[in-house]
mmCIF file of C-alpha atoms and ligand atoms in Angstrom:
data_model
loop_
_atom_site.group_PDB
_atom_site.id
_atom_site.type_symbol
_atom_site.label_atom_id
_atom_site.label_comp_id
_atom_site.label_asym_id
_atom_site.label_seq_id
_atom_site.Cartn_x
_atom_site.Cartn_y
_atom_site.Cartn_z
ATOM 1 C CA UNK A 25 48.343 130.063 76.500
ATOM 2 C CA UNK A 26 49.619 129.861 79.769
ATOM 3 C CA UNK A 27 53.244 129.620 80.911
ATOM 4 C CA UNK A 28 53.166 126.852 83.514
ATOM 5 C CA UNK A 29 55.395 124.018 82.691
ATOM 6 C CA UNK A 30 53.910 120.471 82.009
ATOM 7 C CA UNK A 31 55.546 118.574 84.474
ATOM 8 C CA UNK A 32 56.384 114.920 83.941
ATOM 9 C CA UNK A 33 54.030 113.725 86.653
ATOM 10 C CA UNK A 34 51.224 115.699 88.298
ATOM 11 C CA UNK A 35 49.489 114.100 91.795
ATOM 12 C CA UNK A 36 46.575 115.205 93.511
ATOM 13 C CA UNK A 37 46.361 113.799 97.004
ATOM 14 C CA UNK A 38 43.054 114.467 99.194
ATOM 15 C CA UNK A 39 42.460 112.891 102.576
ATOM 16 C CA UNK A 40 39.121 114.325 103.672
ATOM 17 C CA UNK A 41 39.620 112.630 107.322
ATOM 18 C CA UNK A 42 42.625 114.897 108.165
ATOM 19 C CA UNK A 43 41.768 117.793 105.826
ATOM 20 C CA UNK A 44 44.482 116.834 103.396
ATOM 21 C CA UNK A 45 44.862 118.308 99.992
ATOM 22 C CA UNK A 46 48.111 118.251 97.914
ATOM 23 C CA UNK A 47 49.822 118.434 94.689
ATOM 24 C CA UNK A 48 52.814 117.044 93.766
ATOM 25 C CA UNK A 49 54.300 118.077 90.821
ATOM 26 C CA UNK A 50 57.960 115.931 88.980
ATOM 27 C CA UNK A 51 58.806 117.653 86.484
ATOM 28 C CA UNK A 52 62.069 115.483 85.471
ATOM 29 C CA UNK A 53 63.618 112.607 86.609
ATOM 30 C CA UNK A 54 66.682 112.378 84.313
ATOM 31 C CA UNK A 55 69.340 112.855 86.775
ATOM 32 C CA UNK A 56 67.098 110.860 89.204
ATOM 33 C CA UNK A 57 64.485 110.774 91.909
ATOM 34 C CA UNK A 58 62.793 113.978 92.362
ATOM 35 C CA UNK A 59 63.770 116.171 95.487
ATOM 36 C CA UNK A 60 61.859 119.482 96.370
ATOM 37 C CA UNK A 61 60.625 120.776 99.461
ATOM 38 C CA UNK A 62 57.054 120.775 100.335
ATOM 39 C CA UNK A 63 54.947 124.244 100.720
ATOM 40 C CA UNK A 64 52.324 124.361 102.963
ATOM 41 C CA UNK A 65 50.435 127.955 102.726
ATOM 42 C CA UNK A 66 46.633 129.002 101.809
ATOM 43 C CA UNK A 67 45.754 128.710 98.074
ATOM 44 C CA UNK A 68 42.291 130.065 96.566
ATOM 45 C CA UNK A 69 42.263 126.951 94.612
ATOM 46 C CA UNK A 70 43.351 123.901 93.441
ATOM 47 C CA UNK A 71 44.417 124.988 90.146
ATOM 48 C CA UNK A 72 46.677 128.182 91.764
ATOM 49 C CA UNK A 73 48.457 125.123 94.237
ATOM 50 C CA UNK A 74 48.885 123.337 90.653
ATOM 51 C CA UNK A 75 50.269 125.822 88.695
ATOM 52 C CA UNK A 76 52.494 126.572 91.975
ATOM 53 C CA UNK A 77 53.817 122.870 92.362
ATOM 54 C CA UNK A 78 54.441 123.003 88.717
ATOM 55 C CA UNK A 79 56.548 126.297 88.431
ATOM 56 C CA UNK A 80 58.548 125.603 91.247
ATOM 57 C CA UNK A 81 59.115 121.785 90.203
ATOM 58 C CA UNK A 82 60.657 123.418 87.047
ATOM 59 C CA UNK A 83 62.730 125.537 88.683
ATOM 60 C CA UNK A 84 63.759 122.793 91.134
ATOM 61 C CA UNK A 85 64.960 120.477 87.927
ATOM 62 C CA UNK A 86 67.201 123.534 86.627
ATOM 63 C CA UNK A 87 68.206 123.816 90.354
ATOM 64 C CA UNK A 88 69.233 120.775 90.846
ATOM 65 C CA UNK A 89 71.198 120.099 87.859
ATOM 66 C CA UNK A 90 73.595 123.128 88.402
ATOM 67 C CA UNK A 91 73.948 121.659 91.839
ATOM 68 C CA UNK A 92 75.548 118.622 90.685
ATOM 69 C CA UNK A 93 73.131 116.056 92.898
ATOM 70 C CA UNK A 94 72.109 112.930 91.284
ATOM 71 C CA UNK A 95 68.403 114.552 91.718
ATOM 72 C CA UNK A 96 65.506 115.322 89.120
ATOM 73 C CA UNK A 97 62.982 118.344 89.788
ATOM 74 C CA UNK A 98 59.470 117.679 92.153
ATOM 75 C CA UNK A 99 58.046 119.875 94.492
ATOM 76 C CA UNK A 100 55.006 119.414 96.514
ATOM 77 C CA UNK A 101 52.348 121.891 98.155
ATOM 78 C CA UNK A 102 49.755 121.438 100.700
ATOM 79 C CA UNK A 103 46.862 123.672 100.987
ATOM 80 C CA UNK A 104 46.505 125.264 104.479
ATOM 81 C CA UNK A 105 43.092 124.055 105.729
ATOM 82 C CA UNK A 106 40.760 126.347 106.319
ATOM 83 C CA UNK A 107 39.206 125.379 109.469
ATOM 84 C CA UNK A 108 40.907 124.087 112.708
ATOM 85 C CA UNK A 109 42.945 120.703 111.470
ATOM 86 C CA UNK A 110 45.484 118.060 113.346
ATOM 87 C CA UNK A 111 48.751 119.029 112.039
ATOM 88 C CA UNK A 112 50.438 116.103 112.886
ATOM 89 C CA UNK A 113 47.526 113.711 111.376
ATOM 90 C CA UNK A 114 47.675 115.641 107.611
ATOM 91 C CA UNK A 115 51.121 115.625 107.333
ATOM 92 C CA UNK A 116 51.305 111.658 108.456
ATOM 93 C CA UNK A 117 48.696 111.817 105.882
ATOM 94 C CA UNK A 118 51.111 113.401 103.259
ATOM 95 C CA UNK A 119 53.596 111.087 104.175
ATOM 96 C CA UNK A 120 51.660 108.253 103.335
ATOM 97 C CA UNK A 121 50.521 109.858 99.757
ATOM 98 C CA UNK A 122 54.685 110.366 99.360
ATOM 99 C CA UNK A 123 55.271 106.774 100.159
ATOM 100 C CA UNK A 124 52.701 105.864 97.753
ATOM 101 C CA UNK A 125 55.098 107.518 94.793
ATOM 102 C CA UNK A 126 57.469 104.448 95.476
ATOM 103 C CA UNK A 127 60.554 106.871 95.660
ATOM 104 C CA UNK A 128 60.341 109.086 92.523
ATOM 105 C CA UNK A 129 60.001 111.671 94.649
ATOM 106 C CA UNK A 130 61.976 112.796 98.128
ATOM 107 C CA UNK A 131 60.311 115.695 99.810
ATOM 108 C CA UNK A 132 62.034 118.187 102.680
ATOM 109 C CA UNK A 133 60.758 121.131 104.330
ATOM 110 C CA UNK A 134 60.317 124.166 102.458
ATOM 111 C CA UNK A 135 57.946 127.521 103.385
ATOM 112 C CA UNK A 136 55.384 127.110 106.137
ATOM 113 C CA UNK A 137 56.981 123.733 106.800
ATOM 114 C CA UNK A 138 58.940 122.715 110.087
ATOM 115 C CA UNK A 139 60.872 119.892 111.296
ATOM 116 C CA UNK A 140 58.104 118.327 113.589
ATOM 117 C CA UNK A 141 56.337 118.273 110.193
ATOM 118 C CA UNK A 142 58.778 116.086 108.490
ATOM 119 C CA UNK A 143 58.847 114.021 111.736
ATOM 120 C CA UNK A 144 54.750 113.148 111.176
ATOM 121 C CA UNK A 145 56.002 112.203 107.244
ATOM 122 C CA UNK A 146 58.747 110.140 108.324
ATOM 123 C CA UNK A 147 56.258 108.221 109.907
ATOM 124 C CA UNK A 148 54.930 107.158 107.205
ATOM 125 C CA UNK A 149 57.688 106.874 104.790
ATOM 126 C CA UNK A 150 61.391 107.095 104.308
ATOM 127 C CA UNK A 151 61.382 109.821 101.239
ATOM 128 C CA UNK A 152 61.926 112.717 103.468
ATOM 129 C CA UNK A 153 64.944 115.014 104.510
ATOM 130 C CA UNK A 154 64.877 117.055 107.228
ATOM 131 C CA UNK A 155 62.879 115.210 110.119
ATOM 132 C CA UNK A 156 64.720 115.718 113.556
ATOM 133 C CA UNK A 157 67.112 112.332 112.963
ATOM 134 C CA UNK A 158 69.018 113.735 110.261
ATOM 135 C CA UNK A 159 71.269 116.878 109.955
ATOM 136 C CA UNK A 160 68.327 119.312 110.322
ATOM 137 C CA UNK A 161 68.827 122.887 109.115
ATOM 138 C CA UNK A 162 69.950 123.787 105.584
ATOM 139 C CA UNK A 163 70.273 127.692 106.350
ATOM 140 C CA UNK A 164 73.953 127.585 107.074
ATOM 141 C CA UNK A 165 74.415 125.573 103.903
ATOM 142 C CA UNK A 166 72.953 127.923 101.717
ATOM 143 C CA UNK A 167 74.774 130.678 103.823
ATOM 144 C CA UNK A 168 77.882 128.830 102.532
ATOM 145 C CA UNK A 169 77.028 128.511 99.336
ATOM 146 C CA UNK A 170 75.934 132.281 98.874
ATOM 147 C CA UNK A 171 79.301 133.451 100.251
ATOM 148 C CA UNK A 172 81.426 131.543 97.821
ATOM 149 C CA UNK A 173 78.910 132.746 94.953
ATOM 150 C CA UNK A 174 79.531 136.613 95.875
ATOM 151 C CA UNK A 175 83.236 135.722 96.012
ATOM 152 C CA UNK A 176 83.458 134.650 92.590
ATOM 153 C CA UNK A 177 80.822 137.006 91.133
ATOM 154 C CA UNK A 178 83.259 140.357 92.850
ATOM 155 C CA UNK A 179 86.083 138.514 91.391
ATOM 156 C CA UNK A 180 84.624 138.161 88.059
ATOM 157 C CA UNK A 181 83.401 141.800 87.644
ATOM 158 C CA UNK A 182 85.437 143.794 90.228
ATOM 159 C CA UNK A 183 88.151 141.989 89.890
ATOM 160 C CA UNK A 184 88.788 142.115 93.664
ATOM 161 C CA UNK A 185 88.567 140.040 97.121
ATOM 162 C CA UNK A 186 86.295 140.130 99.998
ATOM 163 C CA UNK A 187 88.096 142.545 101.735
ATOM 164 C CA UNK A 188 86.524 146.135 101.882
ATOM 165 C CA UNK A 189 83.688 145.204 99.210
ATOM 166 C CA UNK A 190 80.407 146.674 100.423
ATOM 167 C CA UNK A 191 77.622 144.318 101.125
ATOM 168 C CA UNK A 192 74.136 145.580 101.549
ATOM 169 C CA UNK A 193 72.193 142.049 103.032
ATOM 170 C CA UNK A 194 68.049 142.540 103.227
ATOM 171 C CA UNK A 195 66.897 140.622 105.565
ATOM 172 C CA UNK A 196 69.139 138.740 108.575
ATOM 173 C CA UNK A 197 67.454 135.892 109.521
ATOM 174 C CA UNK A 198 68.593 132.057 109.020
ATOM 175 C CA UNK A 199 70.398 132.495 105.656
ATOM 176 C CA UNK A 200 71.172 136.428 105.837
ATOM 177 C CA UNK A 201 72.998 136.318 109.572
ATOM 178 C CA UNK A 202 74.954 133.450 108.691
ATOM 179 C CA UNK A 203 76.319 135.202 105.805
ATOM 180 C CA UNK A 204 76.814 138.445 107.555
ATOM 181 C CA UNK A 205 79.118 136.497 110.228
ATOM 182 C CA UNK A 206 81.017 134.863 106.512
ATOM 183 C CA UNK A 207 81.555 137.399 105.103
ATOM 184 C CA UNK A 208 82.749 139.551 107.948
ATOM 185 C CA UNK A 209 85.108 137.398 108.470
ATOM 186 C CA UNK A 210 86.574 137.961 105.171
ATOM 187 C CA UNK A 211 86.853 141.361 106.042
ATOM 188 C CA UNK A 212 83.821 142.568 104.043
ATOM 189 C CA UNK A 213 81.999 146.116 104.964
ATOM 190 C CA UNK A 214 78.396 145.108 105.599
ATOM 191 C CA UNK A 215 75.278 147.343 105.688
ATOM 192 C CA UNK A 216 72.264 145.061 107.055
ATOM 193 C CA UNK A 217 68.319 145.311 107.523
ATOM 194 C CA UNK A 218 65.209 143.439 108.837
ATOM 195 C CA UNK A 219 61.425 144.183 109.641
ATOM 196 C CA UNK A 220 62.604 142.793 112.916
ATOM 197 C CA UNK A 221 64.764 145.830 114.044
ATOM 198 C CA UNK A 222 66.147 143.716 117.075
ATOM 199 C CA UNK A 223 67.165 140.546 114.725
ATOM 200 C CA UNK A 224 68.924 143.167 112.343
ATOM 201 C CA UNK A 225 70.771 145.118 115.555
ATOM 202 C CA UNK A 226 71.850 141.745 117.196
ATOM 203 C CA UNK A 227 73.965 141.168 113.505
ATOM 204 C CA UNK A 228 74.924 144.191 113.442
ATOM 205 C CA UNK A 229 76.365 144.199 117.252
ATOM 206 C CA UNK A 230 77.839 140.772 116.378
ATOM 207 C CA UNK A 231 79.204 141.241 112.915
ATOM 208 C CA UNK A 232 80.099 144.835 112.830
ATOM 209 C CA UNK A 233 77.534 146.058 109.888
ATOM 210 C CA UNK A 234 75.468 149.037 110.201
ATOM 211 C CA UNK A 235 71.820 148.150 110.456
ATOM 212 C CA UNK A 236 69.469 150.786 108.646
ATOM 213 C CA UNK A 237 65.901 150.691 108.347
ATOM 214 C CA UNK A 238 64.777 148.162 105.757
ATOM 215 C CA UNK A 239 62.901 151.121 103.336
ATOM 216 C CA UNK A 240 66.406 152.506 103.080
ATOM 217 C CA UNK A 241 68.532 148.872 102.535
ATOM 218 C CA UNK A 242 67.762 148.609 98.447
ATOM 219 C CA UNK A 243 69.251 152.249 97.991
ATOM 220 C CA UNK A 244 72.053 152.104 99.550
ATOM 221 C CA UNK A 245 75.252 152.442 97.553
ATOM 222 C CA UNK A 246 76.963 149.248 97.817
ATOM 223 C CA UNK A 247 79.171 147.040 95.707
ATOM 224 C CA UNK A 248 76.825 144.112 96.435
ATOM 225 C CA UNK A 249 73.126 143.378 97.128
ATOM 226 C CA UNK A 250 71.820 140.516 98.884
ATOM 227 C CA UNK A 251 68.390 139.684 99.081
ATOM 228 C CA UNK A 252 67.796 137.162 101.697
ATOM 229 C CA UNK A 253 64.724 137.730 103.088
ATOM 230 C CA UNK A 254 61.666 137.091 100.264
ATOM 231 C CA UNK A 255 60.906 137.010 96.737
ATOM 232 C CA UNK A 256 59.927 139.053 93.818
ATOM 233 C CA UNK A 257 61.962 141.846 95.447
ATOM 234 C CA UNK A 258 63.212 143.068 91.800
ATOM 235 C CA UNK A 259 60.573 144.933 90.287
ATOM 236 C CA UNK A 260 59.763 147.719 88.392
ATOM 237 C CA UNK A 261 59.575 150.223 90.991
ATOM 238 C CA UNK A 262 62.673 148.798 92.772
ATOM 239 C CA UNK A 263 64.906 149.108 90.077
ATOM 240 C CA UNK A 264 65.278 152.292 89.319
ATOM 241 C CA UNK A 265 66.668 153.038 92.851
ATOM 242 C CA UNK A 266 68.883 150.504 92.805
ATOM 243 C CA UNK A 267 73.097 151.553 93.747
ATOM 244 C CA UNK A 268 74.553 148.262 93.643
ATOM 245 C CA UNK A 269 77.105 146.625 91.261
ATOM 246 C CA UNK A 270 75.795 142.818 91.806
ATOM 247 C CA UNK A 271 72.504 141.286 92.809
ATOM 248 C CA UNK A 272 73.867 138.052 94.583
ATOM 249 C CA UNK A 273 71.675 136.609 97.287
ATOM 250 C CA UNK A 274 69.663 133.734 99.073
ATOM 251 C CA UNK A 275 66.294 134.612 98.393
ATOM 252 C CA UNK A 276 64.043 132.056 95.877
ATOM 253 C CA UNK A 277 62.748 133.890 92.584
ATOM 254 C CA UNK A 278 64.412 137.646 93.030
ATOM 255 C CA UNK A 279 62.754 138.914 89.290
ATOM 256 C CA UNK A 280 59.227 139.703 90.105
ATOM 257 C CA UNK A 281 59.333 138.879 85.839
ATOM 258 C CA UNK A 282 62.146 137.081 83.780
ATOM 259 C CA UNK A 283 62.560 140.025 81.569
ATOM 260 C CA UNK A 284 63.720 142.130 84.918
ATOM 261 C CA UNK A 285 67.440 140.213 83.950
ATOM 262 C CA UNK A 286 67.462 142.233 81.152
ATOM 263 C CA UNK A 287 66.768 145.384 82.589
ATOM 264 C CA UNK A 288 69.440 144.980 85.500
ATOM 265 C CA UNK A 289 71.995 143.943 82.782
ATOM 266 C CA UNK A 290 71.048 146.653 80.900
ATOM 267 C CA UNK A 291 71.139 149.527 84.111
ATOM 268 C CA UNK A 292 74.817 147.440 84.602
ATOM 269 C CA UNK A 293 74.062 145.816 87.377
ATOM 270 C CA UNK A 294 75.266 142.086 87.501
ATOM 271 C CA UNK A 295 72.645 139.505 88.324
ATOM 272 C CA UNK A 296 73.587 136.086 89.948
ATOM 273 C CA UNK A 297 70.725 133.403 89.260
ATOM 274 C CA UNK A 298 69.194 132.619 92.410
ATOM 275 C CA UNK A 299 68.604 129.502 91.820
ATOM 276 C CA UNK A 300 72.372 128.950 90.933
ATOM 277 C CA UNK A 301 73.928 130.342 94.004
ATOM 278 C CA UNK A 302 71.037 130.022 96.943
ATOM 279 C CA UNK A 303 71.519 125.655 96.160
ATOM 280 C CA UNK A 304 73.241 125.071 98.968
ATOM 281 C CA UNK A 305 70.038 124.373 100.966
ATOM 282 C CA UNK A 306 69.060 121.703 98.645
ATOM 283 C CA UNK A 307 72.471 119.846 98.217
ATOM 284 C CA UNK A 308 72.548 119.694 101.933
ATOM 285 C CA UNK A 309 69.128 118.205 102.217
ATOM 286 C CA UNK A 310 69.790 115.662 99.362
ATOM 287 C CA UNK A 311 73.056 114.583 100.808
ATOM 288 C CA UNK A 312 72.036 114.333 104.343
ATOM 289 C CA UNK A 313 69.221 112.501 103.411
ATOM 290 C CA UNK A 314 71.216 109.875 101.055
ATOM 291 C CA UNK A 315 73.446 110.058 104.162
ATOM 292 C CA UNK A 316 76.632 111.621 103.085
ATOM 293 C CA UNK A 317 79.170 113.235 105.310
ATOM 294 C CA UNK A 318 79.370 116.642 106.520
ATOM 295 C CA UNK A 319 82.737 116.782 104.744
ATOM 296 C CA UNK A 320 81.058 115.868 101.943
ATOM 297 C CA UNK A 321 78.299 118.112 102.204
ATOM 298 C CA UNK A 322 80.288 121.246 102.511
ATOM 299 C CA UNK A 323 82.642 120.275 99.895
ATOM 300 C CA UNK A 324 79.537 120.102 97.528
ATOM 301 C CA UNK A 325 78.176 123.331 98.604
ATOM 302 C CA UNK A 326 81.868 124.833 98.412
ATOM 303 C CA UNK A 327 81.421 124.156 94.372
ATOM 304 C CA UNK A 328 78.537 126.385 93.971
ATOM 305 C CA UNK A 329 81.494 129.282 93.893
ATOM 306 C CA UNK A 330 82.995 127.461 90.952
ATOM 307 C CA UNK A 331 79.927 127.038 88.965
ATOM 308 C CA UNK A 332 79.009 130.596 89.394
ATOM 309 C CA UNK A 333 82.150 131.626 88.132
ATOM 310 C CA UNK A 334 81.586 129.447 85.005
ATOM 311 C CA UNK A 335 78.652 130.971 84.463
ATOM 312 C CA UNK A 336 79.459 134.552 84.547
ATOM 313 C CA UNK A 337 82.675 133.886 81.843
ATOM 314 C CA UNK A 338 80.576 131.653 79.836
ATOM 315 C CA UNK A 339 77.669 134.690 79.962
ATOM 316 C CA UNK A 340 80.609 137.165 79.366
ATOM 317 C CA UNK A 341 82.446 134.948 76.569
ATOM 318 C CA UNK A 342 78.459 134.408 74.747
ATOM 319 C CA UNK A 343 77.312 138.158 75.515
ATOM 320 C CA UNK A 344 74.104 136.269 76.662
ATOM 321 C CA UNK A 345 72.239 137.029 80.720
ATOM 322 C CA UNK A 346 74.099 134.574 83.195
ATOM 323 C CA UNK A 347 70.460 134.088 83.602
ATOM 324 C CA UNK A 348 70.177 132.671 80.505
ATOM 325 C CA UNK A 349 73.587 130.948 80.487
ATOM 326 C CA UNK A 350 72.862 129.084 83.331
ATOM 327 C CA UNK A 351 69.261 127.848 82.030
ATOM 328 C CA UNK A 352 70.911 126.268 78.842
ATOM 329 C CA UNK A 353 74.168 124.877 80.703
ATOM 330 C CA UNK A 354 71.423 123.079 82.649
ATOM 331 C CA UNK A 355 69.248 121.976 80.225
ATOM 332 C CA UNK A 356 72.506 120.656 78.189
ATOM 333 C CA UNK A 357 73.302 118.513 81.866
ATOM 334 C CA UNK A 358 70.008 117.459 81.232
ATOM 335 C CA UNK A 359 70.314 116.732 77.519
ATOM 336 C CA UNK A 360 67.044 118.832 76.735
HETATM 337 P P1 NAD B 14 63.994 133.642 107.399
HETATM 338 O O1 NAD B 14 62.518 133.762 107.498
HETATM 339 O O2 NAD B 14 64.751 132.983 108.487
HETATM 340 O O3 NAD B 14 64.644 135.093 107.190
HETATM 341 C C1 NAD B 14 64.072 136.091 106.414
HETATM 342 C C2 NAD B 14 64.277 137.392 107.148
HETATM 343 O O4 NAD B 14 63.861 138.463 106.310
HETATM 344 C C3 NAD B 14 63.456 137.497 108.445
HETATM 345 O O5 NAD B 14 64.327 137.828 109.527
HETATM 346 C C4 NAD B 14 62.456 138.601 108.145
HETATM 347 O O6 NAD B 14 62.138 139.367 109.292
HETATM 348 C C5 NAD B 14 63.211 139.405 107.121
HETATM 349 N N1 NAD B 14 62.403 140.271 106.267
HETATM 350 C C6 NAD B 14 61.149 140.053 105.789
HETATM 351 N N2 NAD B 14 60.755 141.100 105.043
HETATM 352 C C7 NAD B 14 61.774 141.985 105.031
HETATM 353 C C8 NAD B 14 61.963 143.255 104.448
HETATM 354 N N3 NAD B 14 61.020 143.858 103.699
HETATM 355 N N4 NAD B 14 63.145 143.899 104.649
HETATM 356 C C9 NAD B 14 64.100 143.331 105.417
HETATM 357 N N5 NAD B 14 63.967 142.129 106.009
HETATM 358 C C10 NAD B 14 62.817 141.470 105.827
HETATM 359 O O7 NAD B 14 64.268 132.931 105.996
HETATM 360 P P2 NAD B 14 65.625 132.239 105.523
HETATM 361 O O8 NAD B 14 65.551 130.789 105.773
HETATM 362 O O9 NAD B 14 66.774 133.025 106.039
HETATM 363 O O10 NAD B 14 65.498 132.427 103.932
HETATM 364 C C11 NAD B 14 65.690 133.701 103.350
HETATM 365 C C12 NAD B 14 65.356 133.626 101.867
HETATM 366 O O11 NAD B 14 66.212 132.676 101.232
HETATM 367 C C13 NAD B 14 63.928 133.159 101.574
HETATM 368 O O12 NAD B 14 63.488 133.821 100.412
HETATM 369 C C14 NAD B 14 64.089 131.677 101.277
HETATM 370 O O13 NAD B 14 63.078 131.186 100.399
HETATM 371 C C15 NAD B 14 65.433 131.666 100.571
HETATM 372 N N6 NAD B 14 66.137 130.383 100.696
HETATM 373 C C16 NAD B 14 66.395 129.878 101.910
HETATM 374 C C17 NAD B 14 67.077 128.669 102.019
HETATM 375 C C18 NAD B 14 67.399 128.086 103.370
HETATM 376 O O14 NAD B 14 68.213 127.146 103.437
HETATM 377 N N7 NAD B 14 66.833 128.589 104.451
HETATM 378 C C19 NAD B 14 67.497 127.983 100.859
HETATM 379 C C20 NAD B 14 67.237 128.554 99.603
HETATM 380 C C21 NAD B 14 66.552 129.757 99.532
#
């Protein structure tokens, strides 16, 4: 049996003239149109870029809903040609397959995606955030978002502030050097790493935080760990080397397997759900696109520090994984 989710919709789009091939995957429009961002990376086949649109449609649904935007789950991903290809021509390409969904679904850049490629789909269509006229990069959003989620997940276990809390942040680049610079500011001790040693020492040199070399980042003793730089990082061989207190950062899909929330609750080592407190990206992308406000905006993302705070008491209250918590109290918003 295998453990992909049947999404609601599932589109195959193939445009041999510009080497186009996609899958678009909506796996629930109750709270309305889909919004996802769209991958673009190599796949072996066209059933692994299925199964891929599909899981991360899911995930965008359950995303979405603890995000509070009037969005359903979809996700789209676009297999990297092969052979030399014009960039601009497959993505106008996509845009027009996107336009021919009639608005159930709004796509937005996601990995291997930039904003001159949401440019050549907003040439073709209007159901796309991100292209160069709107209010372009998420990062600082989800930067935002992140720092309000560690707030209330120290509060909630260590019963303290920012202040002098230990921060251990892998990987500095859009996301993790905007939150090194928040929570700094809040007076937070910060221990920082990146494969790009000169990226990691320009945060450091800016922010105050010691930069180490990334093999040494996941051991350090800290009160909090922040992945920010890729995912699957929590695995079996990471875990037992793990000195943190709380797991609370950007990255998508941390557990390199869903029963790894277990085993981190069970070492006693709290576990934010990524894809509870990394949402800031995608309510900034769904706003700006529907044309909201900064203000607005920010006061969205400032929420996600509320709702992981309702999480963690409800998981606390229950004796159930926040991971787990937060999968039902979205599927109840859903009404599934
Ligand atoms: P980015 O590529 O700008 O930054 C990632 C950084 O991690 C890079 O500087 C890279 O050199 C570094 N890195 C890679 N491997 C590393 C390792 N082994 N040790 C230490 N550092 C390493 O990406 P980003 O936009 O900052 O996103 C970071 C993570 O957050 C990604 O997993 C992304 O999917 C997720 N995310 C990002 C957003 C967003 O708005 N950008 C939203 C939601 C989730």
């Amino acid at each position: 049996m295998s453990d992909v989710p049947e999404p609601l919709e599932l589109h195959h789009f193939s445009d041999p003239a510009t080497g186009l091939e996609a899958v678009v995957a909506l796996d629930d429009l109750t709270l309305g149109p889909a919004f996802g961002g769209c991958r673009f990376r190599a796949y072996g086949d066209l059933k692994a870029a299925s199964d891929d649109a599909c899981l991360l449609a899911a995930g965008m649904t359950l995303k979405n809903a603890l995000a509070g935007i009037p969005f359903g789950g979809g996700k789209a991903v676009i297999r990297l040609p092969a052979g030399a290809f014009d960039r601009a021509a497959l993505f106008a390409a996509f845009g027009n397959a996107i336009d021919g969904l009639n608005g159930r679904y709004v796509t937005a850049m996601d990995s291997g995606t930039e904003t001159a490629d949401m440019d050549a789909i907003a040439s073709r269509t209007r159901f796309v955030s991100g292209s160069s006229e709107q209010e372009g990069d998420p990062s600082p959003s989800t930067a935002r978002g992140v720092a309000h989620g560690i707030r209330a997940a120290v509060a909630a276990e260590l019963e303290r502030d920012l202040a002098g809390i230990h921060v251990a942040i892998q990987g500095v680049g859009h996301v993790g050097a905007a939150l090194a610079h928040r929570l700094a500011a809040e007076g937070a001790r910060l221990t920082v790493a990146d494969v790009d040693s000169r990226q990691a020492k320009a945060v450091a040199d800016a922010t105050g935080a010691r930069a180490v070399h990334p093999s040494e980042l996941l051991i350090t003793p800290c009160d909090v760990l922040a992945p920010c730089a890729f995912g699957g990082v929590l695995d079996d061989a990471v875990l037992p080397t793990l000195a943190c207190r709380i797991i609370a950062g950007a990255a998508n899909n941390q557990l390199a397997r869903p029963d790894m929330a277990a085993q981190l609750a069970a070492r006693g080592i709290l576990y934010v759900p990524d894809f509870v407190i990394n949402s800031g990206g995608v309510i900034h992308a769904a706003l700006a696109w529907q044309g909201e406000s900064a203000d607005a905006i920010g006061q969205r993302v400032d929420q996600i520090g509320t709702t992981v705070a309702d999480i963690l008491a409800r998981a606390r209250s229950s004796g159930s994984l926040p991971e787990v918590t937060a999968v039902n109290l979205a599927r109840s918003l859903l009404q599934i």
